[in-house]
Short mmCIF file of C-alpha atoms in Angstrom, two decimals:
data_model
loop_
_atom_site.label_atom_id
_atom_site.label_comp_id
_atom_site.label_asym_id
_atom_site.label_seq_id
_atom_site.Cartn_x
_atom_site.Cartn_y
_atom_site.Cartn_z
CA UNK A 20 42.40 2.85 -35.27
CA UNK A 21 41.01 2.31 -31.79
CA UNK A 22 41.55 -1.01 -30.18
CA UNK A 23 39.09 -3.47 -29.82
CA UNK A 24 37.71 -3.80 -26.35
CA UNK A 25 39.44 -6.87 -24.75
CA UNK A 26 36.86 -8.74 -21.88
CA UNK A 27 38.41 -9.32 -18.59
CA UNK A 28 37.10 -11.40 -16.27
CA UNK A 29 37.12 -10.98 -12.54
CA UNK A 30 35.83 -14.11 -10.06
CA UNK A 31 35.20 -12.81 -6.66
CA UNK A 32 34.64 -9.65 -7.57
CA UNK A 33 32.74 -8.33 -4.80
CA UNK A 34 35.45 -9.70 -2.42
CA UNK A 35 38.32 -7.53 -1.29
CA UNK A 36 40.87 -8.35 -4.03
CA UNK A 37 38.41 -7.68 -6.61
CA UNK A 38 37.18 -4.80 -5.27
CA UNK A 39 40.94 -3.37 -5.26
CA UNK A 40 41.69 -4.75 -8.69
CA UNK A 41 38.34 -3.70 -11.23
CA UNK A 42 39.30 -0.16 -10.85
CA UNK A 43 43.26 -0.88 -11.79
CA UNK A 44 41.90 -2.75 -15.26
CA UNK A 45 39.65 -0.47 -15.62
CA UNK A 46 42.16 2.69 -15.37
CA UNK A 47 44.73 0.56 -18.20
CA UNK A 48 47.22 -0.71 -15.52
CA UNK A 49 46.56 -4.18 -16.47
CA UNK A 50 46.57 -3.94 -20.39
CA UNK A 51 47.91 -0.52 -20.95
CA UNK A 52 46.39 2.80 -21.44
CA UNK A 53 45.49 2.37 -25.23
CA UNK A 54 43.53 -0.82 -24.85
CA UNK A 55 39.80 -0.77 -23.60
CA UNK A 56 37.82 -2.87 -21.47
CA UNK A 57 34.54 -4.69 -20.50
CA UNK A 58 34.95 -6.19 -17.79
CA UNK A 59 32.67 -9.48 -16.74
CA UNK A 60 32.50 -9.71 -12.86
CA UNK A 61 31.18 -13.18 -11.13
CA UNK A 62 30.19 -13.61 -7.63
CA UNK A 63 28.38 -15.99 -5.73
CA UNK A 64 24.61 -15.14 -5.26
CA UNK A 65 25.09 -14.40 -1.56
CA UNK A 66 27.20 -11.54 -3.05
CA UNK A 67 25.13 -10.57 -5.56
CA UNK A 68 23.80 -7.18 -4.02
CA UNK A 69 27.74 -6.20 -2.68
CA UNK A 70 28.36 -7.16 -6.34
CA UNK A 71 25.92 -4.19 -7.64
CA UNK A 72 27.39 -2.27 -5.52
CA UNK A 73 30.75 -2.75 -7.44
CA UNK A 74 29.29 -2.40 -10.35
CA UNK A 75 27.56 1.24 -9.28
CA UNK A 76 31.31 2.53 -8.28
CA UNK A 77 32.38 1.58 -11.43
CA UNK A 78 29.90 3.61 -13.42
CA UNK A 79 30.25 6.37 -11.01
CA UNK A 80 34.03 6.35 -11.51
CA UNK A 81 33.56 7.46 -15.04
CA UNK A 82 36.91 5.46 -16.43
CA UNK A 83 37.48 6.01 -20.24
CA UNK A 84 38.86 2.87 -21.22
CA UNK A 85 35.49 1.08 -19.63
CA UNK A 86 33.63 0.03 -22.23
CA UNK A 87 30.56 -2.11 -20.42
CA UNK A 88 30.35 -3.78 -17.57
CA UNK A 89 28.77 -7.28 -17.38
CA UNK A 90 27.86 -7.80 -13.52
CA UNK A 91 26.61 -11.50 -12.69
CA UNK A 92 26.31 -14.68 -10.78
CA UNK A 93 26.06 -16.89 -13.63
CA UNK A 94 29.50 -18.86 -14.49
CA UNK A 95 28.37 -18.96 -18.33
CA UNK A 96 26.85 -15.23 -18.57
CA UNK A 97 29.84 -14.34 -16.50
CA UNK A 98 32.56 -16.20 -19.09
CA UNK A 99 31.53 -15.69 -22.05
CA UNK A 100 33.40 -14.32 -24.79
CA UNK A 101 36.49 -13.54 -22.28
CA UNK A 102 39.87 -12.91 -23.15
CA UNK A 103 41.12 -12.53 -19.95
CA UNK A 104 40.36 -14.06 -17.02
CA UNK A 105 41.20 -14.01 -13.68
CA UNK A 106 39.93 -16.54 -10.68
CA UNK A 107 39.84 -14.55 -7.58
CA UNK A 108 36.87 -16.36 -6.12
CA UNK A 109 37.82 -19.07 -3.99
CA UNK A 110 36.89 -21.26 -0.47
CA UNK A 111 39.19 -19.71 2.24
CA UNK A 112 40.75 -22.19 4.62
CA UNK A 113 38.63 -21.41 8.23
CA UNK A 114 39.31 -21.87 11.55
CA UNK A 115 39.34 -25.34 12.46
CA UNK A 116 39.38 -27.04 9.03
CA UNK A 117 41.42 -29.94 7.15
CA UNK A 118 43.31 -29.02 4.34
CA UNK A 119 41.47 -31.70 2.26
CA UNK A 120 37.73 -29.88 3.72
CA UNK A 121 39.22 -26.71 1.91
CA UNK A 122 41.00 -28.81 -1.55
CA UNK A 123 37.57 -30.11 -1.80
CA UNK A 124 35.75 -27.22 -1.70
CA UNK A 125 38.11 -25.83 -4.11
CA UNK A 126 38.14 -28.41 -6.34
CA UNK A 127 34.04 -28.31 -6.91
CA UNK A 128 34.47 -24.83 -7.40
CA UNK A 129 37.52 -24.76 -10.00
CA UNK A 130 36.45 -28.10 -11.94
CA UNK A 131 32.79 -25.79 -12.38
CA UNK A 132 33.91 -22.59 -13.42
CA UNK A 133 36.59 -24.38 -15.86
CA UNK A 134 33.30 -26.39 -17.64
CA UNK A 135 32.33 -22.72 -18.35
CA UNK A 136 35.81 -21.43 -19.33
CA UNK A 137 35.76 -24.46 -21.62
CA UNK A 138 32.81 -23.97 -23.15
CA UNK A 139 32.77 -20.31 -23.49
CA UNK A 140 35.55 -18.16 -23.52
CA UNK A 141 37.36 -16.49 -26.20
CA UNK A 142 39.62 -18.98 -28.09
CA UNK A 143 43.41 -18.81 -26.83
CA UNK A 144 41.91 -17.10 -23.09
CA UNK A 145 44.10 -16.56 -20.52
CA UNK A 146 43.57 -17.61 -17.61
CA UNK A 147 45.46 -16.48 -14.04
CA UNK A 148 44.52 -18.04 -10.65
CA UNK A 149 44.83 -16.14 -7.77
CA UNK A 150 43.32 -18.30 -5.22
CA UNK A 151 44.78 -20.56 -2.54
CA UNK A 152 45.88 -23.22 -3.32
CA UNK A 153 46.90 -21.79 -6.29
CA UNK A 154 49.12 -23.90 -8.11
CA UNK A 155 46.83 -26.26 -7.41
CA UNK A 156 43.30 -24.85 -8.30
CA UNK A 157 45.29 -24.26 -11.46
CA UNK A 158 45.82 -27.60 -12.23
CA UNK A 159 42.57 -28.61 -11.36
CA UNK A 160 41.11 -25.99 -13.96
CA UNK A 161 43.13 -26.96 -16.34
CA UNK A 162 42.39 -30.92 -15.69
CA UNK A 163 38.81 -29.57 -17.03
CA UNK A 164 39.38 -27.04 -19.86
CA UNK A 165 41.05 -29.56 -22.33
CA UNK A 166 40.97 -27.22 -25.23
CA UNK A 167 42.72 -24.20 -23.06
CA UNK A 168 46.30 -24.99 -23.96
CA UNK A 169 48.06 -25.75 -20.70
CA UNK A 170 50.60 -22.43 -22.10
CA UNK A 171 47.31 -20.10 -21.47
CA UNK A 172 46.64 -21.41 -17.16
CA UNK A 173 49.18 -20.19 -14.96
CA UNK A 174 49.19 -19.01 -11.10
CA UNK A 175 49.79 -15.92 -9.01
CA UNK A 176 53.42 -15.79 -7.80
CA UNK A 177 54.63 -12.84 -9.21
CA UNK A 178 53.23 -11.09 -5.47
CA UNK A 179 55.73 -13.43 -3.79
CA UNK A 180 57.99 -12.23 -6.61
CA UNK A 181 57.06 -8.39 -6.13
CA UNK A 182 57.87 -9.02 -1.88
CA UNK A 183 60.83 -10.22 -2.81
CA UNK A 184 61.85 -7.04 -4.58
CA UNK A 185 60.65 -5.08 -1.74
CA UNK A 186 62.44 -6.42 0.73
CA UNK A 187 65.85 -6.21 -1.25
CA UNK A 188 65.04 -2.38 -2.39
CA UNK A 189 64.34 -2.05 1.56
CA UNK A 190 67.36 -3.54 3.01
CA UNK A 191 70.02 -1.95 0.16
CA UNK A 192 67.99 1.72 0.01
CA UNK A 193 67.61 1.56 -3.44
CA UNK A 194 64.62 2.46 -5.69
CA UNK A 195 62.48 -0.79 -5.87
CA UNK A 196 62.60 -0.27 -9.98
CA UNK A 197 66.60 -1.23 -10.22
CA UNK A 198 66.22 -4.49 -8.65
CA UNK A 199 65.50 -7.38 -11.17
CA UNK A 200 65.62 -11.20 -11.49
CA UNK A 201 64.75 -12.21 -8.20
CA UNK A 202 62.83 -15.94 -8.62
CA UNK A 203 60.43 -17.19 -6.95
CA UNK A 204 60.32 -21.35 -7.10
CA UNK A 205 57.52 -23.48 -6.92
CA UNK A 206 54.50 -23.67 -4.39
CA UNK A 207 52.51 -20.06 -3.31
CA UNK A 208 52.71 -21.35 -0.06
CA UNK A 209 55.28 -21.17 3.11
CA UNK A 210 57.01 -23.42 0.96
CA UNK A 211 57.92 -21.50 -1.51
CA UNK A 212 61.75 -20.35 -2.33
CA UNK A 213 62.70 -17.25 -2.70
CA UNK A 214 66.18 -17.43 -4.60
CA UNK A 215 68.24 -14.31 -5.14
CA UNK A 216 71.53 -15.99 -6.47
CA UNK A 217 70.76 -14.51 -9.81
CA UNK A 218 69.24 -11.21 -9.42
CA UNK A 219 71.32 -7.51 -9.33
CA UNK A 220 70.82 -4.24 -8.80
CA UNK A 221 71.19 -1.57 -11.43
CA UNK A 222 73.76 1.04 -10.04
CA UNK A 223 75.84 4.57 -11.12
CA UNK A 224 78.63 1.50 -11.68
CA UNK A 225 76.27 -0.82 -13.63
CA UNK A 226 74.63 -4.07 -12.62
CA UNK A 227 75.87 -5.77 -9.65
CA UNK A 228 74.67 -8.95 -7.91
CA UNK A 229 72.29 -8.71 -4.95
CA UNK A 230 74.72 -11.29 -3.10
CA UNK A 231 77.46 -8.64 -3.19
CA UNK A 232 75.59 -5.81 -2.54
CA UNK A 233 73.92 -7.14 0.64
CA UNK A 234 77.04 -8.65 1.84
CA UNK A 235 75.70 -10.97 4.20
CA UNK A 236 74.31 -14.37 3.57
CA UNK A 237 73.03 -15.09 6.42
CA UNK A 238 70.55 -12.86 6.11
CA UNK A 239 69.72 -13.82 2.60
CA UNK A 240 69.75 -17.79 3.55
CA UNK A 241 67.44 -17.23 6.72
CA UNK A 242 65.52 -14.34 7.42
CA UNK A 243 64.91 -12.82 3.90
CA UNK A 244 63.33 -16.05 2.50
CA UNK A 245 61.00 -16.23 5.80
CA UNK A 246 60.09 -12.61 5.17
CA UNK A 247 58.61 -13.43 1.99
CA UNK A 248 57.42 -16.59 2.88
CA UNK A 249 55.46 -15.24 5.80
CA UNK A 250 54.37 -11.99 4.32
CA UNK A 251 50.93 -13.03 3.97
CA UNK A 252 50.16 -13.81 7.29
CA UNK A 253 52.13 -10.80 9.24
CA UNK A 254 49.86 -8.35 6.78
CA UNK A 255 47.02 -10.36 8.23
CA UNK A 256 48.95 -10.05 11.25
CA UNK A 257 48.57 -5.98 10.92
CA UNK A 258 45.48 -5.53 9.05
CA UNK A 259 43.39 -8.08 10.89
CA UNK A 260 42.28 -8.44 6.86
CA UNK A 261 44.36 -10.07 3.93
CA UNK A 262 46.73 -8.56 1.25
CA UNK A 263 43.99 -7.33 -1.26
CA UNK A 264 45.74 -4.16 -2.46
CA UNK A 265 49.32 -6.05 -3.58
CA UNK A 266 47.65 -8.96 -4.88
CA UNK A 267 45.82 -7.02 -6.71
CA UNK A 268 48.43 -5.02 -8.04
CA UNK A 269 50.59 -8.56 -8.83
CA UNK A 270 47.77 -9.90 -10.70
CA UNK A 271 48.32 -6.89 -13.12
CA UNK A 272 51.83 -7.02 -13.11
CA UNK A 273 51.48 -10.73 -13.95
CA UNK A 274 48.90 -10.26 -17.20
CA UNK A 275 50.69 -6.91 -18.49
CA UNK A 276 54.52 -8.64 -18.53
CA UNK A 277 52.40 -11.99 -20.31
CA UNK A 278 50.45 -9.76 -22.88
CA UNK A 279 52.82 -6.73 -23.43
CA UNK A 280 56.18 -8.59 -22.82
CA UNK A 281 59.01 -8.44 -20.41
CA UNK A 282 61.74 -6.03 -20.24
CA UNK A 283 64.96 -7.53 -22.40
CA UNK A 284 67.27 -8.88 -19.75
CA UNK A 285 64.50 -9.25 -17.56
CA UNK A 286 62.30 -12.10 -15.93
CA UNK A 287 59.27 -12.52 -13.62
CA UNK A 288 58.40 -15.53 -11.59
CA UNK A 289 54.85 -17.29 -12.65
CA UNK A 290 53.20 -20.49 -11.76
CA UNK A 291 52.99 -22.49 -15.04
CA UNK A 292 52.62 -26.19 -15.92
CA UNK A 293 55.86 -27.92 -15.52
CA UNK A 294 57.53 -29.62 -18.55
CA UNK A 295 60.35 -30.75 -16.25
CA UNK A 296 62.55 -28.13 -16.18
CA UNK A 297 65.06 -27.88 -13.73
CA UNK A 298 64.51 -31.63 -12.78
CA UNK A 299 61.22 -30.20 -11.03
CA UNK A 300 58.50 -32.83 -11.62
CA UNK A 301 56.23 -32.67 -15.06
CA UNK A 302 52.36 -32.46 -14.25
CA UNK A 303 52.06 -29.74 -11.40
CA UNK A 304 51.71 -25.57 -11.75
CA UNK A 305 55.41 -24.92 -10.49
CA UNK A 306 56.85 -21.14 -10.55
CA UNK A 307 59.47 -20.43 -12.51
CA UNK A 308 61.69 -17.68 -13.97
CA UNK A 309 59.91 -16.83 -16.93
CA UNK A 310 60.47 -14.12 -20.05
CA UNK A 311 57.53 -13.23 -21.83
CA UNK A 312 56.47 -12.01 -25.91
CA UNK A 313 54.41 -11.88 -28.39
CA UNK A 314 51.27 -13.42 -25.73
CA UNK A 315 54.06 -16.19 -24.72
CA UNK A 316 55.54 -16.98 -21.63
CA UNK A 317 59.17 -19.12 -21.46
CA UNK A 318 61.03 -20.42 -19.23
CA UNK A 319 64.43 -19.14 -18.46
CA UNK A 320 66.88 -21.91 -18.64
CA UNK A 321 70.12 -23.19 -18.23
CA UNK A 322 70.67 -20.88 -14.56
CA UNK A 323 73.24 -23.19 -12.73
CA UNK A 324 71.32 -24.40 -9.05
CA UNK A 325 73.87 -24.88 -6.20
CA UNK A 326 73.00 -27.68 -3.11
CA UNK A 327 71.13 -25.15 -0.99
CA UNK A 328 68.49 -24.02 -3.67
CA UNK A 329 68.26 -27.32 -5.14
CA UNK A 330 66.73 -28.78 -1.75
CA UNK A 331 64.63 -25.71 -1.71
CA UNK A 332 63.07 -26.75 -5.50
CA UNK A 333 62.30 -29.95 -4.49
CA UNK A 334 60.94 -29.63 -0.82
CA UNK A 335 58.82 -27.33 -2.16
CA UNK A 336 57.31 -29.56 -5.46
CA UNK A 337 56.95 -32.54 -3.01
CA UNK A 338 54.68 -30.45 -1.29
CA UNK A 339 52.68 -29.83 -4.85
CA UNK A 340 53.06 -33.25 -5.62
CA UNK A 341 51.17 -34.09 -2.32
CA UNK A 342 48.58 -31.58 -2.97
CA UNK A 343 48.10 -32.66 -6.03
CA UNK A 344 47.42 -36.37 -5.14
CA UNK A 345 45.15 -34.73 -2.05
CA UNK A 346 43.04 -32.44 -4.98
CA UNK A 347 42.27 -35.63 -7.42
CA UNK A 348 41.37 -37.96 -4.40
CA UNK A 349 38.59 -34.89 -3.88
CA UNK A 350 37.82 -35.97 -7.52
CA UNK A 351 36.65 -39.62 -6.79
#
């Protein structure tokens, strides 16, 4: 029997993460290459003809699993009946602004488009933000989607996560695909950790830790973690344009592991709503090691933290705490 088609939403579609990501869901790289799509794309009306334009390629690209397209700048036309949804669409911090200008601007925007969520999505939706602040316009959508369980809203960090494997697969010369279990901890931000104390390389000899492969902790204490941290702005560095292409490809990697399930032995890094784990505070969109089944997402737990990473976890959640207090004084 042929699946049912599952709706995916795309915000910001017209924009340049959107415009790398429709064609990946639509080829089955998101939700596999037995499932098929319609997939719901929003933009702002300023976008609207760029939008069409989209929407055209899409057609033109003749993918099998596509299954309709709904193409629109109306937040209820545009969420209705999702499954899936992803929140590309955000305000971009400009030249010359205040962080609280752009959590403002954010927050109008995230506290709308959850209203619609709320009202009309697909029960049990999931929902993955992908713009900055992330954790944070997370928190804010789920703040107003009350009947989204908090398990279904989670952030993009798994492209932080998927840097991190690059840069160990670059430095050791091994295929990207053997290294595993790198974390990424807390904000998508420079703040972020990058913590490699538990991950390890598949070799001809079996697994072996990262640590002991790369032989040199200095390396892995300084430069590696400000790699990853900094990746963002040295591609805008190069491209003169954002990373559209690997956050696109993340946001995949992201919804596939939560749907289909991770790899036994195996975990990702996601922003999800913190229950307090790892003494990290309860209330903010944190990233974690996580495992995923069955639609679920859980935290890995139990990893033993040393002094170095646990001033990492917390410098980085007392920056969410901050931004959180900074997003609900946008509220009053």
């Amino acid at each position: 029997m042929a699946k049912e088609p599952a709706r995916v939403l795309v915000t910001g579609a017209a924009g340049q993460i959107g415009y790398a990501l429709v064609p990946m869901i639509a080829r089955g790289i998101m939700l596999g290459l037995d499932q098929p799509v319609i997939l719901h794309m929003l933009d702002i009306p300023p976008a609207a003809e760029a939008l069409n334009g989209v929407k055209m390629e899409l057609i033109d690209a003749a993918f099998p699993l596509l299954k309709g397209i709904v193409a629109t700048t109306d937040p209820v036309e545009a969420c209705s009946g999702v499954n899936i949804a992803v929140m590309v669409g955000g305000f971009p911090r400009k030249e010359g602004m205040e962080r609280k200008d752009v959590m403002s601007k954010n927050v109008s925007i995230y506290k709308s488009q959850a209203s619609a969520l709320e009202q009309h999505a697909a029960p049990n939706c999931k929902v993955l933000v992908v713009a900055n602040p992330a954790n944070t316009n997370a928190l804010i959508l789920k703040e107003f989607a009350p009947s989204i369980p908090e398990k279904n809203i989670t952030c993009l960090t798994r492209l932080d996560h998927n840097r991190a494997l690059g840069q160990i697969s670059e430095r050791l010369q091994v295929p990207v695909s053997d290294v595993k279990n790198v974390i990424i901890w807390g904000n998508h931000s420079s703040s972020q950790y990058p913590d490699v104390y538990h991950a390890s390389v598949v070799t001809g000899a079996g697994e072996k830790a990262v640590r002991q492969l790369v032989a040199d902790d200095a390396w892995l204490d300084g430069e590696f973690i400000t790699t990853v941290q900094q990746r963002g702005a040295a591609i805008i560095k190069a491209r003169k344009l954002s990373s559209a292409l690997s956050a696109a490809s993340s946001a995949c990697d992201h919804i596939r592991d939560w749907v289909l399930g991770t790899p036994k032995g195996t975990w990702v890094s996601m922003g999800v709503y913190s229950d307090g784990s790892y003494d990290v505070p309860p209330g903010i969109i944190y990233s974690y090691p996580v495992t995923c089944e069955n639609g679920s997402w859980s935290i890995v737990q139990g990893l033993p933290i040393n002094e170095f990473s646990r001033k990492k976890l917390d410098a980085t959640a007392n920056e969410l705490v901050e931004e959180k207090a900074l997003a609900y004084s946008c509220l009053i």
